[in-house]
Short mmCIF file of C-alpha atoms in Angstrom, two decimals:
data_model
loop_
_atom_site.label_atom_id
_atom_site.label_comp_id
_atom_site.label_asym_id
_atom_site.label_seq_id
_atom_site.Cartn_x
_atom_site.Cartn_y
_atom_site.Cartn_z
CA UNK A 1 17.20 -10.32 -20.78
CA UNK A 2 15.30 -8.29 -23.37
CA UNK A 3 14.97 -8.74 -27.11
CA UNK A 4 18.60 -9.70 -27.78
CA UNK A 5 19.62 -11.81 -24.83
CA UNK A 6 22.69 -10.53 -23.01
CA UNK A 7 22.78 -7.40 -25.18
CA UNK A 8 19.50 -6.22 -23.75
CA UNK A 9 16.78 -4.49 -25.71
CA UNK A 10 17.62 -3.92 -29.36
CA UNK A 11 18.84 -0.42 -30.11
CA UNK A 12 16.14 -0.03 -32.77
CA UNK A 13 13.53 -0.37 -30.03
CA UNK A 14 15.07 2.19 -27.66
CA UNK A 15 13.62 5.70 -27.63
CA UNK A 16 17.01 7.37 -27.33
CA UNK A 17 18.46 5.56 -30.32
CA UNK A 18 15.39 6.29 -32.41
CA UNK A 19 15.62 9.98 -31.54
CA UNK A 20 19.32 9.90 -32.45
CA UNK A 21 18.47 8.40 -35.86
CA UNK A 22 15.84 11.09 -36.48
CA UNK A 23 18.33 13.79 -35.59
CA UNK A 24 20.95 12.41 -37.96
CA UNK A 25 18.39 12.08 -40.77
CA UNK A 26 17.37 15.69 -40.25
CA UNK A 27 20.99 16.82 -40.29
CA UNK A 28 21.35 15.20 -43.72
CA UNK A 29 18.18 16.83 -45.02
CA UNK A 30 19.41 20.16 -43.67
CA UNK A 31 22.83 19.78 -45.29
CA UNK A 32 21.60 18.94 -48.79
CA UNK A 33 18.19 20.57 -49.22
CA UNK A 34 19.08 24.14 -50.10
CA UNK A 35 22.79 23.79 -50.85
CA UNK A 36 22.31 21.18 -53.58
CA UNK A 37 19.46 22.96 -55.38
CA UNK A 38 20.69 24.31 -58.73
CA UNK A 39 18.38 27.06 -60.06
CA UNK A 40 19.51 26.23 -63.62
CA UNK A 41 18.23 22.67 -63.26
CA UNK A 42 19.17 19.54 -61.41
CA UNK A 43 21.38 19.52 -58.36
CA UNK A 44 24.90 20.45 -57.34
CA UNK A 45 27.37 18.00 -55.94
CA UNK A 46 28.88 19.57 -52.83
CA UNK A 47 32.39 19.98 -51.53
CA UNK A 48 33.39 19.05 -48.01
CA UNK A 49 32.04 22.36 -46.66
CA UNK A 50 28.73 22.04 -48.48
CA UNK A 51 29.52 24.44 -51.32
CA UNK A 52 28.73 23.55 -54.95
CA UNK A 53 31.52 21.83 -56.84
CA UNK A 54 32.30 23.51 -60.18
CA UNK A 55 29.51 25.97 -59.46
CA UNK A 56 29.87 27.77 -62.80
CA UNK A 57 29.14 24.70 -64.91
CA UNK A 58 28.48 21.62 -62.80
CA UNK A 59 28.06 18.12 -64.16
CA UNK A 60 24.67 16.58 -63.46
CA UNK A 61 24.68 12.77 -63.48
CA UNK A 62 21.36 11.00 -63.83
CA UNK A 63 21.87 8.88 -60.71
CA UNK A 64 22.52 12.00 -58.59
CA UNK A 65 19.36 13.70 -59.85
CA UNK A 66 17.25 10.60 -59.32
CA UNK A 67 18.63 9.95 -55.83
CA UNK A 68 17.72 13.47 -54.75
CA UNK A 69 14.17 12.92 -56.03
CA UNK A 70 13.93 9.63 -54.13
CA UNK A 71 15.39 11.08 -50.92
CA UNK A 72 13.16 14.13 -50.85
CA UNK A 73 10.11 12.08 -51.79
CA UNK A 74 10.87 10.41 -48.46
CA UNK A 75 11.08 13.90 -46.94
CA UNK A 76 7.69 14.75 -48.44
CA UNK A 77 6.11 11.61 -47.00
CA UNK A 78 7.52 12.52 -43.60
CA UNK A 79 6.10 16.05 -43.87
CA UNK A 80 9.36 17.99 -44.30
CA UNK A 81 8.68 21.48 -45.71
CA UNK A 82 10.44 22.20 -48.99
CA UNK A 83 10.66 18.57 -50.05
CA UNK A 84 7.97 18.81 -52.71
CA UNK A 85 9.90 21.58 -54.46
CA UNK A 86 13.00 19.36 -54.60
CA UNK A 87 11.01 16.45 -56.00
CA UNK A 88 9.35 18.62 -58.62
CA UNK A 89 12.67 20.23 -59.59
CA UNK A 90 14.34 16.85 -60.05
CA UNK A 91 11.44 15.24 -61.89
CA UNK A 92 11.36 18.13 -64.36
CA UNK A 93 15.09 17.83 -65.00
CA UNK A 94 14.90 14.08 -65.55
CA UNK A 95 12.00 14.46 -68.00
CA UNK A 96 13.14 17.54 -69.88
CA UNK A 97 16.95 17.21 -69.88
CA UNK A 98 18.06 13.64 -69.23
CA UNK A 99 15.31 12.06 -71.33
CA UNK A 100 15.96 11.49 -75.05
CA UNK A 101 12.77 12.89 -76.58
CA UNK A 102 13.48 11.46 -80.04
CA UNK A 103 14.88 7.99 -79.43
CA UNK A 104 13.69 7.21 -75.94
CA UNK A 105 15.65 6.46 -72.81
CA UNK A 106 17.67 8.66 -70.47
CA UNK A 107 21.19 10.03 -71.01
CA UNK A 108 23.89 9.64 -68.38
CA UNK A 109 25.15 13.19 -67.77
CA UNK A 110 25.05 16.82 -68.89
CA UNK A 111 26.17 20.31 -67.93
CA UNK A 112 24.94 23.81 -68.76
CA UNK A 113 26.02 23.46 -72.39
CA UNK A 114 24.27 20.15 -73.01
CA UNK A 115 25.03 16.45 -73.01
CA UNK A 116 28.40 15.26 -71.72
CA UNK A 117 27.83 11.52 -71.81
CA UNK A 118 24.92 10.52 -74.02
CA UNK A 119 25.12 6.81 -73.28
CA UNK A 120 22.09 5.02 -71.88
CA UNK A 121 23.04 2.87 -68.93
CA UNK A 122 21.11 0.33 -66.94
CA UNK A 123 22.38 1.84 -63.71
CA UNK A 124 20.90 5.23 -64.56
CA UNK A 125 17.58 3.82 -65.75
CA UNK A 126 17.26 1.86 -62.50
CA UNK A 127 17.47 5.09 -60.55
CA UNK A 128 14.93 6.81 -62.80
CA UNK A 129 12.47 4.02 -61.97
CA UNK A 130 13.26 4.38 -58.26
CA UNK A 131 12.79 8.15 -58.38
CA UNK A 132 9.51 7.95 -60.27
CA UNK A 133 8.15 5.23 -57.98
CA UNK A 134 8.98 7.18 -54.83
CA UNK A 135 7.58 10.36 -56.39
CA UNK A 136 4.32 8.53 -57.11
CA UNK A 137 3.98 7.58 -53.45
CA UNK A 138 4.62 11.23 -52.58
CA UNK A 139 1.80 12.27 -54.95
CA UNK A 140 3.78 13.84 -57.80
CA UNK A 141 1.49 14.37 -60.83
CA UNK A 142 4.10 13.31 -63.41
CA UNK A 143 5.21 10.12 -61.70
CA UNK A 144 2.88 7.77 -63.57
CA UNK A 145 4.07 8.85 -67.00
CA UNK A 146 7.71 8.51 -65.98
CA UNK A 147 7.13 5.05 -64.51
CA UNK A 148 5.40 3.99 -67.74
CA UNK A 149 8.11 5.54 -69.90
CA UNK A 150 11.15 4.07 -68.15
CA UNK A 151 9.42 0.69 -67.75
CA UNK A 152 8.85 0.56 -71.51
CA UNK A 153 12.48 1.47 -72.17
CA UNK A 154 13.78 -1.15 -69.75
CA UNK A 155 11.51 -3.78 -71.27
CA UNK A 156 12.28 -2.92 -74.90
CA UNK A 157 16.01 -2.33 -74.74
CA UNK A 158 17.56 -3.62 -71.51
CA UNK A 159 15.72 -6.71 -70.30
CA UNK A 160 17.17 -10.04 -71.47
CA UNK A 161 14.59 -12.65 -70.64
CA UNK A 162 16.88 -15.59 -71.38
CA UNK A 163 19.04 -14.52 -68.46
CA UNK A 164 16.54 -12.81 -66.19
CA UNK A 165 18.56 -9.60 -65.95
CA UNK A 166 19.35 -6.44 -67.89
CA UNK A 167 22.04 -5.52 -70.37
CA UNK A 168 24.43 -2.84 -69.24
CA UNK A 169 24.86 -0.01 -71.71
CA UNK A 170 23.95 1.43 -75.13
CA UNK A 171 25.06 4.31 -77.28
CA UNK A 172 22.66 7.23 -77.63
CA UNK A 173 21.15 5.66 -80.77
CA UNK A 174 20.64 2.31 -78.96
CA UNK A 175 23.64 0.63 -80.54
CA UNK A 176 24.68 -1.97 -77.93
CA UNK A 177 28.00 -1.48 -76.14
CA UNK A 178 28.99 -5.13 -76.19
CA UNK A 179 31.03 -7.45 -74.06
CA UNK A 180 29.92 -6.70 -70.51
CA UNK A 181 27.16 -7.49 -68.03
CA UNK A 182 27.28 -6.14 -64.48
CA UNK A 183 25.66 -6.97 -61.18
CA UNK A 184 25.68 -3.38 -59.84
CA UNK A 185 23.10 -2.06 -62.30
CA UNK A 186 20.96 -5.15 -61.74
CA UNK A 187 21.23 -4.80 -57.97
CA UNK A 188 19.94 -1.23 -58.10
CA UNK A 189 17.24 -2.27 -60.54
CA UNK A 190 16.12 -4.86 -57.98
CA UNK A 191 15.63 -2.05 -55.47
CA UNK A 192 13.79 0.03 -58.08
CA UNK A 193 11.56 -2.85 -59.19
CA UNK A 194 10.47 -3.40 -55.60
CA UNK A 195 9.72 0.31 -55.29
CA UNK A 196 7.68 0.17 -58.50
CA UNK A 197 5.77 -2.82 -57.16
CA UNK A 198 4.97 -0.94 -53.96
CA UNK A 199 3.90 2.14 -55.94
CA UNK A 200 1.76 0.39 -58.56
CA UNK A 201 0.79 -2.98 -57.14
CA UNK A 202 1.85 -4.60 -60.43
CA UNK A 203 3.26 -8.08 -59.77
CA UNK A 204 5.30 -7.82 -62.98
CA UNK A 205 7.88 -5.69 -61.17
CA UNK A 206 8.29 -8.09 -58.27
CA UNK A 207 8.63 -11.08 -60.58
CA UNK A 208 11.52 -9.42 -62.39
CA UNK A 209 13.20 -8.49 -59.12
CA UNK A 210 13.01 -12.11 -58.04
CA UNK A 211 14.54 -13.28 -61.31
CA UNK A 212 17.50 -10.91 -60.95
CA UNK A 213 18.08 -12.01 -57.36
CA UNK A 214 17.87 -15.65 -58.42
CA UNK A 215 20.57 -15.16 -61.06
CA UNK A 216 22.99 -12.98 -59.11
CA UNK A 217 22.58 -14.29 -55.56
CA UNK A 218 21.09 -17.80 -55.57
CA UNK A 219 23.31 -18.88 -58.45
CA UNK A 220 26.34 -16.66 -59.09
CA UNK A 221 27.03 -15.54 -55.51
CA UNK A 222 26.47 -19.04 -54.16
CA UNK A 223 28.93 -20.38 -56.74
CA UNK A 224 31.52 -17.94 -55.36
CA UNK A 225 31.06 -18.72 -51.67
CA UNK A 226 28.66 -15.78 -51.27
CA UNK A 227 31.19 -13.26 -52.47
CA UNK A 228 28.99 -11.34 -54.90
CA UNK A 229 30.77 -11.35 -58.29
CA UNK A 230 30.63 -7.99 -60.03
CA UNK A 231 31.62 -8.46 -63.66
CA UNK A 232 30.46 -10.89 -66.35
CA UNK A 233 30.46 -11.42 -70.08
CA UNK A 234 27.27 -11.30 -72.15
CA UNK A 235 26.37 -14.87 -71.15
CA UNK A 236 26.76 -14.09 -67.45
CA UNK A 237 30.02 -16.00 -67.15
CA UNK A 238 32.20 -14.50 -64.43
CA UNK A 239 35.07 -12.30 -65.64
CA UNK A 240 37.60 -12.18 -62.79
CA UNK A 241 40.07 -10.15 -64.83
CA UNK A 242 37.75 -7.24 -65.62
CA UNK A 243 39.16 -3.76 -65.06
CA UNK A 244 36.74 -0.86 -65.25
CA UNK A 245 35.62 2.41 -63.68
CA UNK A 246 36.93 2.56 -60.11
CA UNK A 247 33.76 4.21 -58.83
CA UNK A 248 31.04 2.23 -60.60
CA UNK A 249 32.84 -0.93 -61.78
CA UNK A 250 35.91 -1.57 -59.60
CA UNK A 251 37.85 -4.77 -60.16
CA UNK A 252 37.64 -7.71 -57.78
CA UNK A 253 34.77 -7.91 -55.32
CA UNK A 254 33.05 -5.19 -53.31
CA UNK A 255 31.91 -6.19 -49.78
CA UNK A 256 29.58 -3.20 -49.63
CA UNK A 257 27.48 -4.82 -52.34
CA UNK A 258 27.26 -8.02 -50.32
CA UNK A 259 25.74 -5.91 -47.54
CA UNK A 260 23.40 -4.11 -49.92
CA UNK A 261 22.16 -7.42 -51.30
CA UNK A 262 21.62 -8.70 -47.74
CA UNK A 263 18.95 -6.07 -47.20
CA UNK A 264 17.49 -6.27 -50.70
CA UNK A 265 17.11 -10.05 -50.59
CA UNK A 266 15.31 -9.87 -47.24
CA UNK A 267 13.09 -7.04 -48.49
CA UNK A 268 12.27 -9.12 -51.56
CA UNK A 269 11.58 -12.11 -49.32
CA UNK A 270 9.09 -10.10 -47.27
CA UNK A 271 7.36 -8.48 -50.26
CA UNK A 272 7.08 -11.82 -52.03
CA UNK A 273 5.22 -13.50 -49.17
CA UNK A 274 8.24 -15.25 -47.60
CA UNK A 275 7.96 -18.13 -50.07
CA UNK A 276 11.61 -18.42 -51.14
CA UNK A 277 13.39 -20.19 -48.28
CA UNK A 278 16.79 -19.64 -49.91
CA UNK A 279 16.56 -15.87 -49.41
CA UNK A 280 17.09 -15.50 -45.64
CA UNK A 281 19.77 -18.19 -45.76
CA UNK A 282 21.57 -16.33 -48.55
CA UNK A 283 21.22 -13.00 -46.75
CA UNK A 284 22.82 -14.41 -43.63
CA UNK A 285 25.67 -15.92 -45.67
CA UNK A 286 26.29 -12.62 -47.50
CA UNK A 287 26.47 -10.70 -44.24
CA UNK A 288 28.73 -13.28 -42.60
CA UNK A 289 31.16 -13.08 -45.51
CA UNK A 290 31.16 -9.29 -45.51
CA UNK A 291 32.16 -9.29 -41.84
CA UNK A 292 34.64 -12.15 -42.11
CA UNK A 293 36.42 -10.88 -45.22
CA UNK A 294 35.53 -7.22 -45.68
CA UNK A 295 35.78 -5.74 -42.18
CA UNK A 296 39.13 -4.38 -41.05
CA UNK A 297 39.54 -6.27 -37.79
CA UNK A 298 42.29 -3.98 -36.53
CA UNK A 299 41.09 -0.49 -37.44
CA UNK A 300 37.41 -0.97 -38.27
CA UNK A 301 35.42 -0.15 -41.37
CA UNK A 302 34.82 -2.10 -44.57
CA UNK A 303 37.50 -2.24 -47.24
CA UNK A 304 36.30 -0.94 -50.57
CA UNK A 305 37.40 -3.96 -52.63
CA UNK A 306 39.04 -7.36 -52.27
CA UNK A 307 40.92 -9.40 -54.83
CA UNK A 308 39.90 -12.96 -55.64
CA UNK A 309 42.20 -14.29 -52.92
CA UNK A 310 40.15 -12.28 -50.39
CA UNK A 311 43.04 -9.85 -49.83
CA UNK A 312 42.06 -6.17 -49.50
CA UNK A 313 42.85 -4.45 -52.80
CA UNK A 314 41.50 -0.93 -52.41
CA UNK A 315 41.95 -0.46 -48.70
CA UNK A 316 40.15 2.86 -48.31
CA UNK A 317 36.84 2.85 -46.44
CA UNK A 318 33.81 4.50 -48.06
CA UNK A 319 30.69 5.75 -46.35
CA UNK A 320 28.19 3.76 -48.35
CA UNK A 321 29.27 0.22 -47.33
CA UNK A 322 28.91 1.23 -43.69
CA UNK A 323 25.49 2.75 -44.44
CA UNK A 324 24.47 -0.45 -46.18
CA UNK A 325 25.84 -2.48 -43.29
CA UNK A 326 23.40 -0.72 -40.97
CA UNK A 327 20.46 -1.55 -43.23
CA UNK A 328 21.61 -5.14 -43.64
CA UNK A 329 21.99 -5.69 -39.90
CA UNK A 330 18.62 -4.07 -39.18
CA UNK A 331 16.84 -6.39 -41.64
CA UNK A 332 18.69 -9.44 -40.34
CA UNK A 333 17.69 -8.59 -36.77
CA UNK A 334 14.05 -8.84 -37.86
CA UNK A 335 14.21 -11.83 -40.20
CA UNK A 336 17.12 -13.90 -38.83
CA UNK A 337 17.28 -12.90 -35.13
CA UNK A 338 20.71 -13.42 -33.62
CA UNK A 339 22.77 -11.53 -31.04
CA UNK A 340 25.52 -11.35 -33.66
CA UNK A 341 23.38 -9.18 -35.92
CA UNK A 342 22.52 -6.80 -33.10
CA UNK A 343 26.18 -6.62 -32.11
CA UNK A 344 27.19 -5.64 -35.65
CA UNK A 345 24.34 -3.17 -35.98
CA UNK A 346 25.80 -1.37 -32.97
CA UNK A 347 29.43 -1.73 -33.98
CA UNK A 348 28.86 -0.30 -37.46
CA UNK A 349 26.98 2.68 -36.02
CA UNK A 350 29.80 3.16 -33.50
CA UNK A 351 32.29 3.38 -36.37
CA UNK A 352 30.08 5.74 -38.37
CA UNK A 353 29.55 7.97 -35.34
CA UNK A 354 33.23 8.21 -34.54
CA UNK A 355 34.73 8.50 -38.01
CA UNK A 356 32.15 9.16 -40.73
CA UNK A 357 29.83 11.83 -39.34
CA UNK A 358 31.13 15.34 -39.95
CA UNK A 359 29.75 16.98 -36.85
CA UNK A 360 31.52 20.25 -37.58
CA UNK A 361 30.37 20.96 -41.15
CA UNK A 362 27.46 18.56 -41.64
CA UNK A 363 26.96 15.54 -43.81
CA UNK A 364 29.07 12.38 -43.86
CA UNK A 365 32.68 11.99 -44.93
CA UNK A 366 32.33 9.92 -48.10
CA UNK A 367 35.81 8.47 -48.11
CA UNK A 368 38.26 7.51 -45.38
CA UNK A 369 41.79 6.20 -45.59
CA UNK A 370 42.65 2.78 -44.24
CA UNK A 371 43.48 4.63 -41.03
CA UNK A 372 39.95 6.13 -40.96
CA UNK A 373 40.87 9.72 -41.69
CA UNK A 374 39.04 11.79 -44.35
CA UNK A 375 40.36 11.35 -47.88
CA UNK A 376 39.39 12.57 -51.36
CA UNK A 377 40.86 10.22 -53.96
CA UNK A 378 37.54 8.99 -55.37
CA UNK A 379 35.09 11.58 -54.07
CA UNK A 380 35.85 15.29 -54.04
CA UNK A 381 33.36 16.17 -51.34
CA UNK A 382 29.84 15.22 -50.27
CA UNK A 383 27.78 14.32 -53.29
CA UNK A 384 25.14 11.93 -52.04
CA UNK A 385 22.38 11.88 -49.43
CA UNK A 386 20.82 8.57 -50.52
CA UNK A 387 22.89 5.91 -48.73
CA UNK A 388 23.30 7.81 -45.47
CA UNK A 389 19.66 8.89 -45.26
CA UNK A 390 18.40 5.36 -45.75
CA UNK A 391 20.78 4.10 -43.08
CA UNK A 392 19.19 6.51 -40.61
CA UNK A 393 15.60 5.72 -41.57
CA UNK A 394 15.54 1.97 -42.33
CA UNK A 395 15.88 0.96 -38.65
CA UNK A 396 12.89 3.14 -37.73
CA UNK A 397 10.39 1.10 -39.76
CA UNK A 398 9.41 -2.58 -40.00
CA UNK A 399 11.66 -4.68 -42.23
CA UNK A 400 8.80 -5.55 -44.56
CA UNK A 401 9.47 -3.22 -47.46
CA UNK A 402 11.02 0.10 -48.38
CA UNK A 403 11.27 3.19 -46.20
CA UNK A 404 8.55 4.85 -48.29
CA UNK A 405 6.18 1.97 -47.65
CA UNK A 406 7.03 2.01 -43.96
CA UNK A 407 6.26 5.72 -43.66
CA UNK A 408 2.92 5.34 -45.42
CA UNK A 409 1.90 2.32 -43.34
CA UNK A 410 2.84 4.21 -40.17
CA UNK A 411 0.43 6.95 -41.19
CA UNK A 412 3.05 9.71 -41.36
CA UNK A 413 1.55 11.47 -44.38
#
């Protein structure tokens, strides 16, 4: 019967599927590598055809710069020509332009004329740590100093030991922006802390990742029936009435984050020596809820947000929850084997293949309507390689750590 009973051999083990994943990863590298490179520093966001948005004076957000560094550090580890130039270009921009050389920390966004948003946000600093950690594994000479710098900033300004998580946001002069704590920045910091642990071997990073997961998943998500709450006050009390940025802090709950945490919790479980029995149980519960409540059973795809009665609120379907669904299902297939997980791994890829891949122009459609047709209400084009690339590569490596670690352990250097 094969590895998954009546479903036969798992797709991740089949040569054809693995070749298909490699092809799709290469299509993403091809789409972004040269088009996104901005000779004036940083990277362009791209329109639907792969042309720079606002080419004369584009906004460069810190998360976009850092994600390109991380993604092309993966390209470098794989042996993709041109990747090292992308990594170097992005690392230089992070260090010279985003970094506050007087007061420390990293600003959120800038354009050709200078800073646009000088705030210092936990979300952005998480991605700086991820970028620097991946760059270190790819051999970048400035990675160690950036890891040390952003770690010091996170420790000094963001980390709140009484809670085991980070604060959200500060003004440029480190005046706290009060009243809010968010899971999204802490979720991405969990990913970055694991990357830093893999890059440095320092247990400190893994310990902090485990503390964040304990707060947000073992306690707060469990208290909400494994719907991951997004928004809290400064004491980490759930704020169900919060209304914020529709891209980074949408109201209600976000099933895509339940899927993202599914993978991250299992990765943390593996890196930590499989000692926390609650982690695979929580991961399975998160995935089950995302399918039961977040998947459109009639048309397919994950709704962007739900209200607190589990009714779809923002009914559009974004690319990144489906990308994260692939990674979640792949990790579950390894750590919590079940035909159901293999079935959903295949079904999510079926939906991506039919509706999300832009086979004509390249890249992935980043937003679909409820009816699964391309839409541009939140995203003007194709701005991000990170989620889609990881979806293609995660299933190709053992579910024991990050993609970068998997590549290195496979000897593809």
